[in-house]
XYZ file of N, CA and C in Angstrom:
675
model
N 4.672 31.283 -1.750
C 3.266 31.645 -1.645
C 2.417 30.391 -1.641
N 1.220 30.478 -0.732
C 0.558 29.247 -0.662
C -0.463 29.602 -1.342
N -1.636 28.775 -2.353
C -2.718 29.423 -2.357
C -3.631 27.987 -2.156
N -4.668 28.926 -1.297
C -5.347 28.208 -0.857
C -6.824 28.640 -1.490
N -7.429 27.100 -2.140
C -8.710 26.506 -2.750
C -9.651 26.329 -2.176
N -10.495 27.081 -2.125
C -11.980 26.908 -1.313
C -12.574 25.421 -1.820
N -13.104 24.598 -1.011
C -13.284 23.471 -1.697
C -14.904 23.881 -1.941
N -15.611 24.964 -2.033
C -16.910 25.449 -2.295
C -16.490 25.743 -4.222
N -17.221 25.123 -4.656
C -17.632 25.701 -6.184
C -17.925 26.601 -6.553
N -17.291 28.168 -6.810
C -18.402 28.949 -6.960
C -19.156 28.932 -8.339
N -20.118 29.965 -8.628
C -20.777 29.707 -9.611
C -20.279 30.761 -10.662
N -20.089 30.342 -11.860
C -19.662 31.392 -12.779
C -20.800 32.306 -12.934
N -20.266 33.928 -13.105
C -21.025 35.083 -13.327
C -20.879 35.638 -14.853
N -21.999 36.316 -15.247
C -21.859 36.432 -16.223
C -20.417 37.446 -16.855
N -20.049 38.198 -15.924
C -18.828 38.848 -16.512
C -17.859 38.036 -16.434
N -17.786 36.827 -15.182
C -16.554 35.818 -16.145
C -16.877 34.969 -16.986
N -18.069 34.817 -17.660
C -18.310 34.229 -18.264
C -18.177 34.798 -19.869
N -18.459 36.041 -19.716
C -18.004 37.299 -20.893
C -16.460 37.231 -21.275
N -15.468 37.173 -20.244
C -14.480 37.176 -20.067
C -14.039 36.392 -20.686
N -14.058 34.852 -20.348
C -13.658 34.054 -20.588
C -13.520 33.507 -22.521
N -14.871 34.047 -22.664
C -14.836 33.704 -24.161
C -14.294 34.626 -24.724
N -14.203 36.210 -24.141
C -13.085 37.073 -25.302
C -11.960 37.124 -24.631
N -11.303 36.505 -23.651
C -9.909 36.672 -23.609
C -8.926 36.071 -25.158
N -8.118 36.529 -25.266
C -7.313 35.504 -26.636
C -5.755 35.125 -25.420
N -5.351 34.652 -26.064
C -4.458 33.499 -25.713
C -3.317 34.720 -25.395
N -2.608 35.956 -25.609
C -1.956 36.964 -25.112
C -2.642 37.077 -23.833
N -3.796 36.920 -23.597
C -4.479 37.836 -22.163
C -4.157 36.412 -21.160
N -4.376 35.276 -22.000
C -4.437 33.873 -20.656
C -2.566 33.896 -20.780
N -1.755 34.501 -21.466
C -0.455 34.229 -21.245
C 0.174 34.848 -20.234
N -0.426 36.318 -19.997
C -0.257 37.333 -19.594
C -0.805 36.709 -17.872
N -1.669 36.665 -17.657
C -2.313 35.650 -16.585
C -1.833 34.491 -15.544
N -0.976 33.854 -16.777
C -0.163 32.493 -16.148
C 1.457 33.146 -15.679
N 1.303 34.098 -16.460
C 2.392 35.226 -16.272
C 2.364 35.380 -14.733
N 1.256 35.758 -14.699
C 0.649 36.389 -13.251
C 1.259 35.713 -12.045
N 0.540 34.464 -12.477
C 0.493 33.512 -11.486
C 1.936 33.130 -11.345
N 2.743 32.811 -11.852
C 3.967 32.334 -11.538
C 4.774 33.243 -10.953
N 4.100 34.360 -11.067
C 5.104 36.239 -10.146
C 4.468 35.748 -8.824
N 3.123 34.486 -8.468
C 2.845 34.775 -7.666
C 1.709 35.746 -6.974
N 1.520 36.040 -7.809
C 0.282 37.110 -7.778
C -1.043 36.549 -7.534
N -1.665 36.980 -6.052
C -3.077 36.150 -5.418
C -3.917 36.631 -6.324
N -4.432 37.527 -7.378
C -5.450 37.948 -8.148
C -5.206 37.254 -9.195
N -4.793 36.662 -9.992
C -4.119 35.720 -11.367
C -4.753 34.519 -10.537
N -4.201 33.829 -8.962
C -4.646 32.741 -8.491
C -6.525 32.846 -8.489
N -6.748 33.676 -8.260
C -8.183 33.888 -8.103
C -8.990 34.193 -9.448
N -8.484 34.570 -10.320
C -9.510 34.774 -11.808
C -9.278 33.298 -12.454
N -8.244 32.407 -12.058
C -7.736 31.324 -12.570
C -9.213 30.392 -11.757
N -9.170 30.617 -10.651
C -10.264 29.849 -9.954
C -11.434 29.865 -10.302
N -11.615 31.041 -10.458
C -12.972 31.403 -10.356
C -13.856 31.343 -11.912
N -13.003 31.382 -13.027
C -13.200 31.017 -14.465
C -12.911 29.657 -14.848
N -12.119 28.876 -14.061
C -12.263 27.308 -14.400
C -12.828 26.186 -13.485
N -12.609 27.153 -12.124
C -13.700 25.553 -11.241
C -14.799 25.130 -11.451
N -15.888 25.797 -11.566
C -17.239 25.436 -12.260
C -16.634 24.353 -13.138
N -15.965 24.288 -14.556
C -15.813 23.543 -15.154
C -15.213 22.217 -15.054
N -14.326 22.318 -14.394
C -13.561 21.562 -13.628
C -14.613 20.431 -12.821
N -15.549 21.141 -11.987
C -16.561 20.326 -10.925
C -16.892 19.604 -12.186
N -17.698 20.479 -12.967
C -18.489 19.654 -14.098
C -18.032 18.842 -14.497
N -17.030 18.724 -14.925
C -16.301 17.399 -15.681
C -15.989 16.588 -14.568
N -15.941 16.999 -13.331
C -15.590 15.435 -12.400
C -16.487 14.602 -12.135
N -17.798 15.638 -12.208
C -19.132 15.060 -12.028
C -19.291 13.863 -12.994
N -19.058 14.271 -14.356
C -19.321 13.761 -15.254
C -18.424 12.228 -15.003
N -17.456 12.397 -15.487
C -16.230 11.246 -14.764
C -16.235 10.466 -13.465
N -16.302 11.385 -12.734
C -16.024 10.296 -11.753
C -17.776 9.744 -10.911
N -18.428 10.445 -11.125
C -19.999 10.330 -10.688
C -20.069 10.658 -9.285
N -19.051 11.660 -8.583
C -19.357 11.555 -7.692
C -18.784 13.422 -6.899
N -19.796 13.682 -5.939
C -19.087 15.316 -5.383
C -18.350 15.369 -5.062
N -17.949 14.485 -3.920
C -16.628 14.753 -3.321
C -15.454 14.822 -4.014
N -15.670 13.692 -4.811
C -14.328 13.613 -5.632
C -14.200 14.855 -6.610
N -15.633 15.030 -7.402
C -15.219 16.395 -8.203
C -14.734 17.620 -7.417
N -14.840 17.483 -6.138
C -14.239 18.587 -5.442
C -13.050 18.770 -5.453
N -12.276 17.226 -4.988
C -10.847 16.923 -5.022
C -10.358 17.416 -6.115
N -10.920 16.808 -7.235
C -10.357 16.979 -8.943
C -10.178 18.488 -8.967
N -10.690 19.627 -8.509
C -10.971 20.989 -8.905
C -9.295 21.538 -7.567
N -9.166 21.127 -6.587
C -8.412 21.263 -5.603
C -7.098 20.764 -6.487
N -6.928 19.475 -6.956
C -5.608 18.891 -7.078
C -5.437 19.179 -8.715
N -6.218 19.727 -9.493
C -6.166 20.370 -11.157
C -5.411 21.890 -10.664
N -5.796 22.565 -10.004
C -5.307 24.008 -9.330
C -3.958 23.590 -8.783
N -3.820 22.795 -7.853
C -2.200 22.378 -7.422
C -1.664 22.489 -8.654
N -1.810 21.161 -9.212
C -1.017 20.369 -10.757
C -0.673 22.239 -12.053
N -1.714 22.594 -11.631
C -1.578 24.025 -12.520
C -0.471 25.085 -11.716
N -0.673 24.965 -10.486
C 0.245 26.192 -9.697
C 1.739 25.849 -9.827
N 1.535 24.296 -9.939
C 3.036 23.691 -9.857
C 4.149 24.009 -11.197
N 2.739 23.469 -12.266
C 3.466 23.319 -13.660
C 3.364 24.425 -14.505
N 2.885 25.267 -14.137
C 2.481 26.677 -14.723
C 3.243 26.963 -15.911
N 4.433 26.778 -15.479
C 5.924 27.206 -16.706
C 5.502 26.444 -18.012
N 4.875 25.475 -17.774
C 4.583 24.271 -19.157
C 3.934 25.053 -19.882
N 3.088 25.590 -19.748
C 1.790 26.833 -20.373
C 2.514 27.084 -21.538
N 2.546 26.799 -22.718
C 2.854 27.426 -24.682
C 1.493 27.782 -24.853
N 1.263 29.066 -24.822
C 0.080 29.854 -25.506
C 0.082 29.783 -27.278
N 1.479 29.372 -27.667
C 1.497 29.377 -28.892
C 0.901 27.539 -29.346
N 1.513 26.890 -28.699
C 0.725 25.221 -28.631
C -0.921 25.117 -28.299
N -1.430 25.605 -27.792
C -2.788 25.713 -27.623
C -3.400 26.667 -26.467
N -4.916 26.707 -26.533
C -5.341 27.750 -25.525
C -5.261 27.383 -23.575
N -5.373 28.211 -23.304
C -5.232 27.829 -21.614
C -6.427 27.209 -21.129
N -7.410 27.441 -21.985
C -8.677 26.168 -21.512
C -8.252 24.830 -21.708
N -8.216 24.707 -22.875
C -7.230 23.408 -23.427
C -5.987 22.954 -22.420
N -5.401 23.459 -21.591
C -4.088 23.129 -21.188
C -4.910 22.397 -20.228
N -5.478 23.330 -19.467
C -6.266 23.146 -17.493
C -6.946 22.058 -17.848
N -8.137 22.319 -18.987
C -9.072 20.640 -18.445
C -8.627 19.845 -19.229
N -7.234 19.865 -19.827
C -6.459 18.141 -20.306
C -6.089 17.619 -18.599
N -5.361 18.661 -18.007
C -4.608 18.368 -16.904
C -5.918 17.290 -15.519
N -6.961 18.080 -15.772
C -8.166 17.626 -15.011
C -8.566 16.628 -15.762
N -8.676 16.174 -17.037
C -8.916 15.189 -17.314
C -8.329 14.123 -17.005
N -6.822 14.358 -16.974
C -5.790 13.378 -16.979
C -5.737 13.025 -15.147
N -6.300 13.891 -14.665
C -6.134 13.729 -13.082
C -7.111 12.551 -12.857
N -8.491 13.092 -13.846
C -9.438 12.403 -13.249
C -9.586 10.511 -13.642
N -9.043 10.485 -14.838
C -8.478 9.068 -15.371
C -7.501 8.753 -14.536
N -6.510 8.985 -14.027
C -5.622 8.376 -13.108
C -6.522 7.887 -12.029
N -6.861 8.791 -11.427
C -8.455 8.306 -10.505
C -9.076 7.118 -10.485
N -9.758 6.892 -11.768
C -10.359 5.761 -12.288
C -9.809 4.368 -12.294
N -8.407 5.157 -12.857
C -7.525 3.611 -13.259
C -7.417 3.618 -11.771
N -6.767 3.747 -10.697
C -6.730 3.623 -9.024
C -7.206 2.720 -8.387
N -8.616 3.411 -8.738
C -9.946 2.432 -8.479
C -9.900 1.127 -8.800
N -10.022 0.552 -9.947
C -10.155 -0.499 -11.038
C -9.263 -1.186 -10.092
N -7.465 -0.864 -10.355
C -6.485 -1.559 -9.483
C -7.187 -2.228 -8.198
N -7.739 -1.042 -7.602
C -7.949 -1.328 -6.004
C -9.058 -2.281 -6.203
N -10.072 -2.305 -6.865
C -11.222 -3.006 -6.671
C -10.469 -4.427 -7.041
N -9.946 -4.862 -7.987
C -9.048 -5.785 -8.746
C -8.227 -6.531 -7.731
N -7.419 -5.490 -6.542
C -6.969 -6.052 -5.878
C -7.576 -6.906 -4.434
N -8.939 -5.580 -4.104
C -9.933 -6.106 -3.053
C -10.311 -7.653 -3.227
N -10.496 -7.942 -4.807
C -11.145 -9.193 -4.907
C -10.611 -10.152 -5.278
N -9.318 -9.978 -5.312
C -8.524 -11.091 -5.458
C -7.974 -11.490 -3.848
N -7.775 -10.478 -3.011
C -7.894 -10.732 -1.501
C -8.890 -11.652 -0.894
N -10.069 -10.936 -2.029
C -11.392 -11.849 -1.242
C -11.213 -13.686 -1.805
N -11.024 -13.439 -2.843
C -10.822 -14.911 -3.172
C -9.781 -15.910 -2.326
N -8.914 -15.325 -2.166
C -8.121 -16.292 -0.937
C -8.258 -16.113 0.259
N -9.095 -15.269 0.984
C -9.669 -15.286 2.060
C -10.605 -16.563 2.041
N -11.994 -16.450 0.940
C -12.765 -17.056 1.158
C -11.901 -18.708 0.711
N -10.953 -18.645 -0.115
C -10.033 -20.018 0.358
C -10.028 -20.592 1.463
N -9.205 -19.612 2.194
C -8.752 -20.096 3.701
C -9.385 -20.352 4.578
N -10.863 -19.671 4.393
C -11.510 -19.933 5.451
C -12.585 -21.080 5.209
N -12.651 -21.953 3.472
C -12.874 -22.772 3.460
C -12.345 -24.093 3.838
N -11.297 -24.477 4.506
C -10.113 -25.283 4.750
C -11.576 -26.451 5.682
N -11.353 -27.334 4.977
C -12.140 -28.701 5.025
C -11.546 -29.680 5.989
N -12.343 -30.208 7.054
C -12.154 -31.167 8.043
C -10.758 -32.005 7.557
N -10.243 -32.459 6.714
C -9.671 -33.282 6.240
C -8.280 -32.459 6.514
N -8.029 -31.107 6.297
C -7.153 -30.444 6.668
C -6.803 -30.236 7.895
N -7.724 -30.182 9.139
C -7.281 -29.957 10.118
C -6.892 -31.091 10.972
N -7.178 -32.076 10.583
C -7.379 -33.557 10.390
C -5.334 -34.013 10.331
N -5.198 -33.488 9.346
C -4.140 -33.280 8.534
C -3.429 -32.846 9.774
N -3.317 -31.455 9.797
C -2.282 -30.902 10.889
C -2.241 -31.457 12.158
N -3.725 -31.791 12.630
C -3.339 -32.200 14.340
C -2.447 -33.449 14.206
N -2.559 -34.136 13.061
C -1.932 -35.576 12.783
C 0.126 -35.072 12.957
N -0.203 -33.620 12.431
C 1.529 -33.721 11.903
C 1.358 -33.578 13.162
N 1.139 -32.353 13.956
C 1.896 -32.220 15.591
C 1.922 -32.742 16.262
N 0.971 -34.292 16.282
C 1.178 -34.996 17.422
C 2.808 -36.303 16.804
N 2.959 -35.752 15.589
C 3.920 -36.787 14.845
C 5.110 -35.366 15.656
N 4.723 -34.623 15.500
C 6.547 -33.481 15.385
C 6.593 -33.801 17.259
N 5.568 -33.632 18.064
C 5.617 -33.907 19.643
C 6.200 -35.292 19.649
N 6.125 -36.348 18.849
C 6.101 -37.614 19.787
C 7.918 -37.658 19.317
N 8.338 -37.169 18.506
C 9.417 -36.818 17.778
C 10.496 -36.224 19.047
N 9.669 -35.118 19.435
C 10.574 -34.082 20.367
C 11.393 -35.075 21.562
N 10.240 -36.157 21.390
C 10.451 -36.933 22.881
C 11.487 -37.793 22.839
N 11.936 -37.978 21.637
C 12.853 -38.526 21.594
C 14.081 -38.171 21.360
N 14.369 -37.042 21.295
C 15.617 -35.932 22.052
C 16.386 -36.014 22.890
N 17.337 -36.430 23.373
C 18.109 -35.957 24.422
C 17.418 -34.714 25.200
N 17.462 -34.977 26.893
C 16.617 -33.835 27.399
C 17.265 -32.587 27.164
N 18.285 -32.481 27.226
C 18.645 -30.917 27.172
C 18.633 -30.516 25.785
N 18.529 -31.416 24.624
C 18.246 -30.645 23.260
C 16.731 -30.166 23.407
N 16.057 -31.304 24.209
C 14.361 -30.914 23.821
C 14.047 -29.807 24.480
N 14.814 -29.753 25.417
C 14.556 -28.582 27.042
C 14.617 -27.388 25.776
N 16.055 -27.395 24.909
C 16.226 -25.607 24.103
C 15.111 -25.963 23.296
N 14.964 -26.961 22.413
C 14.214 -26.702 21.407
C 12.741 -26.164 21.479
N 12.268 -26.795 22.673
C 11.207 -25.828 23.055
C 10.508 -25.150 24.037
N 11.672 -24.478 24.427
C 11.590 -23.222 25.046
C 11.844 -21.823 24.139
N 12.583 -22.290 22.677
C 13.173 -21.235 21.955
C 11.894 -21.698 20.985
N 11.530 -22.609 20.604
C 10.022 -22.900 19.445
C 8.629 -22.779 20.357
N 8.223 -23.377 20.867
C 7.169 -23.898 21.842
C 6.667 -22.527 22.911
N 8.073 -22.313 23.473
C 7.707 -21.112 24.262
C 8.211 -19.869 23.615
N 8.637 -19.581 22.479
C 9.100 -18.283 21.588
C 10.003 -17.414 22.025
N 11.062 -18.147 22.745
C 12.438 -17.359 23.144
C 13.594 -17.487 23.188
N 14.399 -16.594 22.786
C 15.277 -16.149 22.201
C 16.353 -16.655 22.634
N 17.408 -17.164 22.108
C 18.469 -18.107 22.354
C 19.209 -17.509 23.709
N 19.002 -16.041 23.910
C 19.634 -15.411 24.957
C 19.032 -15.873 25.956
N 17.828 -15.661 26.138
C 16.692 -15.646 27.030
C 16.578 -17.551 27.461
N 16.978 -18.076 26.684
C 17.450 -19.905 26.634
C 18.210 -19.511 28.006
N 19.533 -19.153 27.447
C 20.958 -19.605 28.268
C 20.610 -18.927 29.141
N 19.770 -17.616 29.510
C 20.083 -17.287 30.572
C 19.068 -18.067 31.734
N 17.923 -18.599 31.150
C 16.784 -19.390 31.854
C 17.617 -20.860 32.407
N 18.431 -21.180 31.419
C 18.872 -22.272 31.899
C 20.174 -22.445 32.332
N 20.564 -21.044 33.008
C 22.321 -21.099 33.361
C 23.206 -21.557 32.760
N 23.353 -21.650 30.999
C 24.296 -22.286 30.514
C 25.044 -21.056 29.504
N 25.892 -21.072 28.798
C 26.548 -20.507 27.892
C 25.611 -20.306 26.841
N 25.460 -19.043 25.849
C 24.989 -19.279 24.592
C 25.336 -20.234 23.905
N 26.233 -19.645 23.623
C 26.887 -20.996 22.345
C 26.431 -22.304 22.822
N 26.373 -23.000 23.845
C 26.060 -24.275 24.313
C 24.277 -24.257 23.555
N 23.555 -23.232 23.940
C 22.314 -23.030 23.871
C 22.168 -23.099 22.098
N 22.719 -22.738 21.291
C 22.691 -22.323 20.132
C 23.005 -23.715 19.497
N 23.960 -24.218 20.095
C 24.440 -25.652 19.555
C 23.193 -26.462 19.591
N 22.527 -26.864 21.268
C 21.678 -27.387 21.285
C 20.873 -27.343 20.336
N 20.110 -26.657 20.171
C 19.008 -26.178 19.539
C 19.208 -26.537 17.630
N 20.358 -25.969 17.666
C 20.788 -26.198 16.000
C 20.720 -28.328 16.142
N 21.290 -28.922 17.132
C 21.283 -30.462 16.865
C 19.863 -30.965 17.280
N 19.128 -30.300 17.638
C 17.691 -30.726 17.842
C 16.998 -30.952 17.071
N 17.126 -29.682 16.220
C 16.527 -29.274 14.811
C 17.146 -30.327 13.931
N 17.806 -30.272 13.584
C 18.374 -31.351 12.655
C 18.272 -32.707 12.952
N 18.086 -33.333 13.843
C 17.724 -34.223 14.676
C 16.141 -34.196 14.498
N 15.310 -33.435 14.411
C 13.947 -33.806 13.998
C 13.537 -33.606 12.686
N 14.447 -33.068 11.924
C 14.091 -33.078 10.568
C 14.722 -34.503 10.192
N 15.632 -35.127 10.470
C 16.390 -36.388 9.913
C 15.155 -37.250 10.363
N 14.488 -37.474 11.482
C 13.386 -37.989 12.135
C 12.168 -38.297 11.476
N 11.673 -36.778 11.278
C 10.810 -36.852 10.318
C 10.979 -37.395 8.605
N 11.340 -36.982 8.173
C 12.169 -37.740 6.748
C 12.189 -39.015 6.660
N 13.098 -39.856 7.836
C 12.879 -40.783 7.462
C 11.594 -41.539 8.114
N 10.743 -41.593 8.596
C 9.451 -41.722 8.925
C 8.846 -41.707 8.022
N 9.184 -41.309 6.769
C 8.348 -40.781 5.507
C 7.018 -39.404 5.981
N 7.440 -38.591 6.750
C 6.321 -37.580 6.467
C 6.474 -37.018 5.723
N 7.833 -36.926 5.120
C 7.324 -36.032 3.726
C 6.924 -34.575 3.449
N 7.210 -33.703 4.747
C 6.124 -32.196 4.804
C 7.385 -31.997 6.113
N 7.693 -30.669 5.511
C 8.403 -29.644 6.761
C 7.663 -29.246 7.813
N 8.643 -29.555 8.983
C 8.213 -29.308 10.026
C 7.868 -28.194 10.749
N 6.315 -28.282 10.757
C 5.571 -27.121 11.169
C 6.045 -26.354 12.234
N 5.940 -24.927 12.203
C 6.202 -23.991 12.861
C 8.170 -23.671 13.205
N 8.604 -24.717 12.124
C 9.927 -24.768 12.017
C 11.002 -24.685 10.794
N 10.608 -23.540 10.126
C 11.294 -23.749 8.904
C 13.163 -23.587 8.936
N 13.143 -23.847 8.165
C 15.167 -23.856 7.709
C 15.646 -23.053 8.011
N 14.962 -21.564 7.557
C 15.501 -20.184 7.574
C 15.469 -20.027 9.104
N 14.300 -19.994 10.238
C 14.756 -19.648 11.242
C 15.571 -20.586 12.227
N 15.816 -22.019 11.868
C 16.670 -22.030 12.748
C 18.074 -21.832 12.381
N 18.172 -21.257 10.980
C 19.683 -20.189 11.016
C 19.626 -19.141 11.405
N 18.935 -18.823 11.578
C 18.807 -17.181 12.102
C 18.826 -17.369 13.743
N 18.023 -18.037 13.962
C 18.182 -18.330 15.646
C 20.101 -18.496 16.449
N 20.680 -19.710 15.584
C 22.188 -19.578 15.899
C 23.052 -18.359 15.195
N 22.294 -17.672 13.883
C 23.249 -16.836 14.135
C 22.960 -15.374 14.632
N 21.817 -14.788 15.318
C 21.148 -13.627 15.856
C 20.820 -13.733 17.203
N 20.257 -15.169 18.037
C 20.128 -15.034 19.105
C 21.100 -15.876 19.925
């Protein structure tokens, strides 16, 4: 059985409002009874005697409609689901529903907090990065024209793989087959290139890995492409 939650509030009337204060805890047992047979009239006196309250308290909590709407929608799920939990002898069924809505609506909160917490710690290294000072870029054009003047001193057919598989972004297959040779030949290349410009760089003293070339992919390059 599905039951489906009007996301409209209705307004309590005075006979459920009569109701509500003389039911005793046999009549709300009898009720949850209901509801777990499944029974659409148990789903509907359940609604219609706690959403009002429900809104109210989201209002209160979360400060906002929409969400108290949600809270009144996903307190009714959390209730249809867990129904069996219901001890009429542990406390009353008002007591059960708006702990459950309370507890919905604090999870809520805490959510938030996280998310905002996380928004602005995003923002802080954004506004990092996008502070990056002349001196930095300064910095990099310096390494690439150091890692280019490097390449040049390659053997041509190492420099030919190394950047066509770095430079032009393809795939050791897409190498051998551009350049009519064997993989493995292509894979070799490329692996003595690399190593060949890191020994280069090093001893040059740069001191800083070579951009757009880390360790990990050129193992992955000989052993995937």
């Amino acid at each position: 059985m599905t039951v489906l939650i009007d996301s409209k509030i209705p307004e309590p009337t005075p006979a459920a409002e009569a109701n509500r204060d003389a039911t005793p805890r046999e009549a709300d047992a009898r009720l949850m009874a209901a509801l777990l047979r499944q029974e659409s009239a148990a789903a509907d006196a359940l609604y219609a005697r706690y959403a009002p309250r429900i809104y109210g308290l989201g209002l209160v909590l979360l400060k906002d409609r929409a969400d108290a709407e949600d809270l009144v929608q996903d307190t009714f799920l959390k209730v249809w689901r867990t129904g069996s939990a219901f001890d009429p002898r542990r406390g009353s069924l008002d007591g059960w529903i708006l702990l459950i809505a309370r507890s919905l609506a604090i999870d809520l909160l805490r959510r938030r907090t996280v998310e905002r917490k996380r928004l602005s710690s995003l923002s802080s290294v954004t506004d990092v990065t996008v502070e990056l000072g002349p001196e930095w870029h300064t910095e990099q054009r310096d390494l690439i024209e150091h890692v280019l003047k490097s390449m040049h001193r390659l053997p041509p057919r190492q420099r030919s793989a190394v950047a066509l598989a770095y430079l032009g972004e393809r795939s050791s297959a897409q190498v051998a087959k551009s350049q009519g040779i064997p993989l493995g030949t292509v894979k070799n290349r490329i692996r003595a290139g690399i190593a060949t410009l890191r020994r280069t760089l090093g001893e040059e003293g740069s001191g800083r890995p070579l951009t757009g070339l880390p360790a990990s992919r050129s193992k992955s390059i000989t052993r995937t492409r």
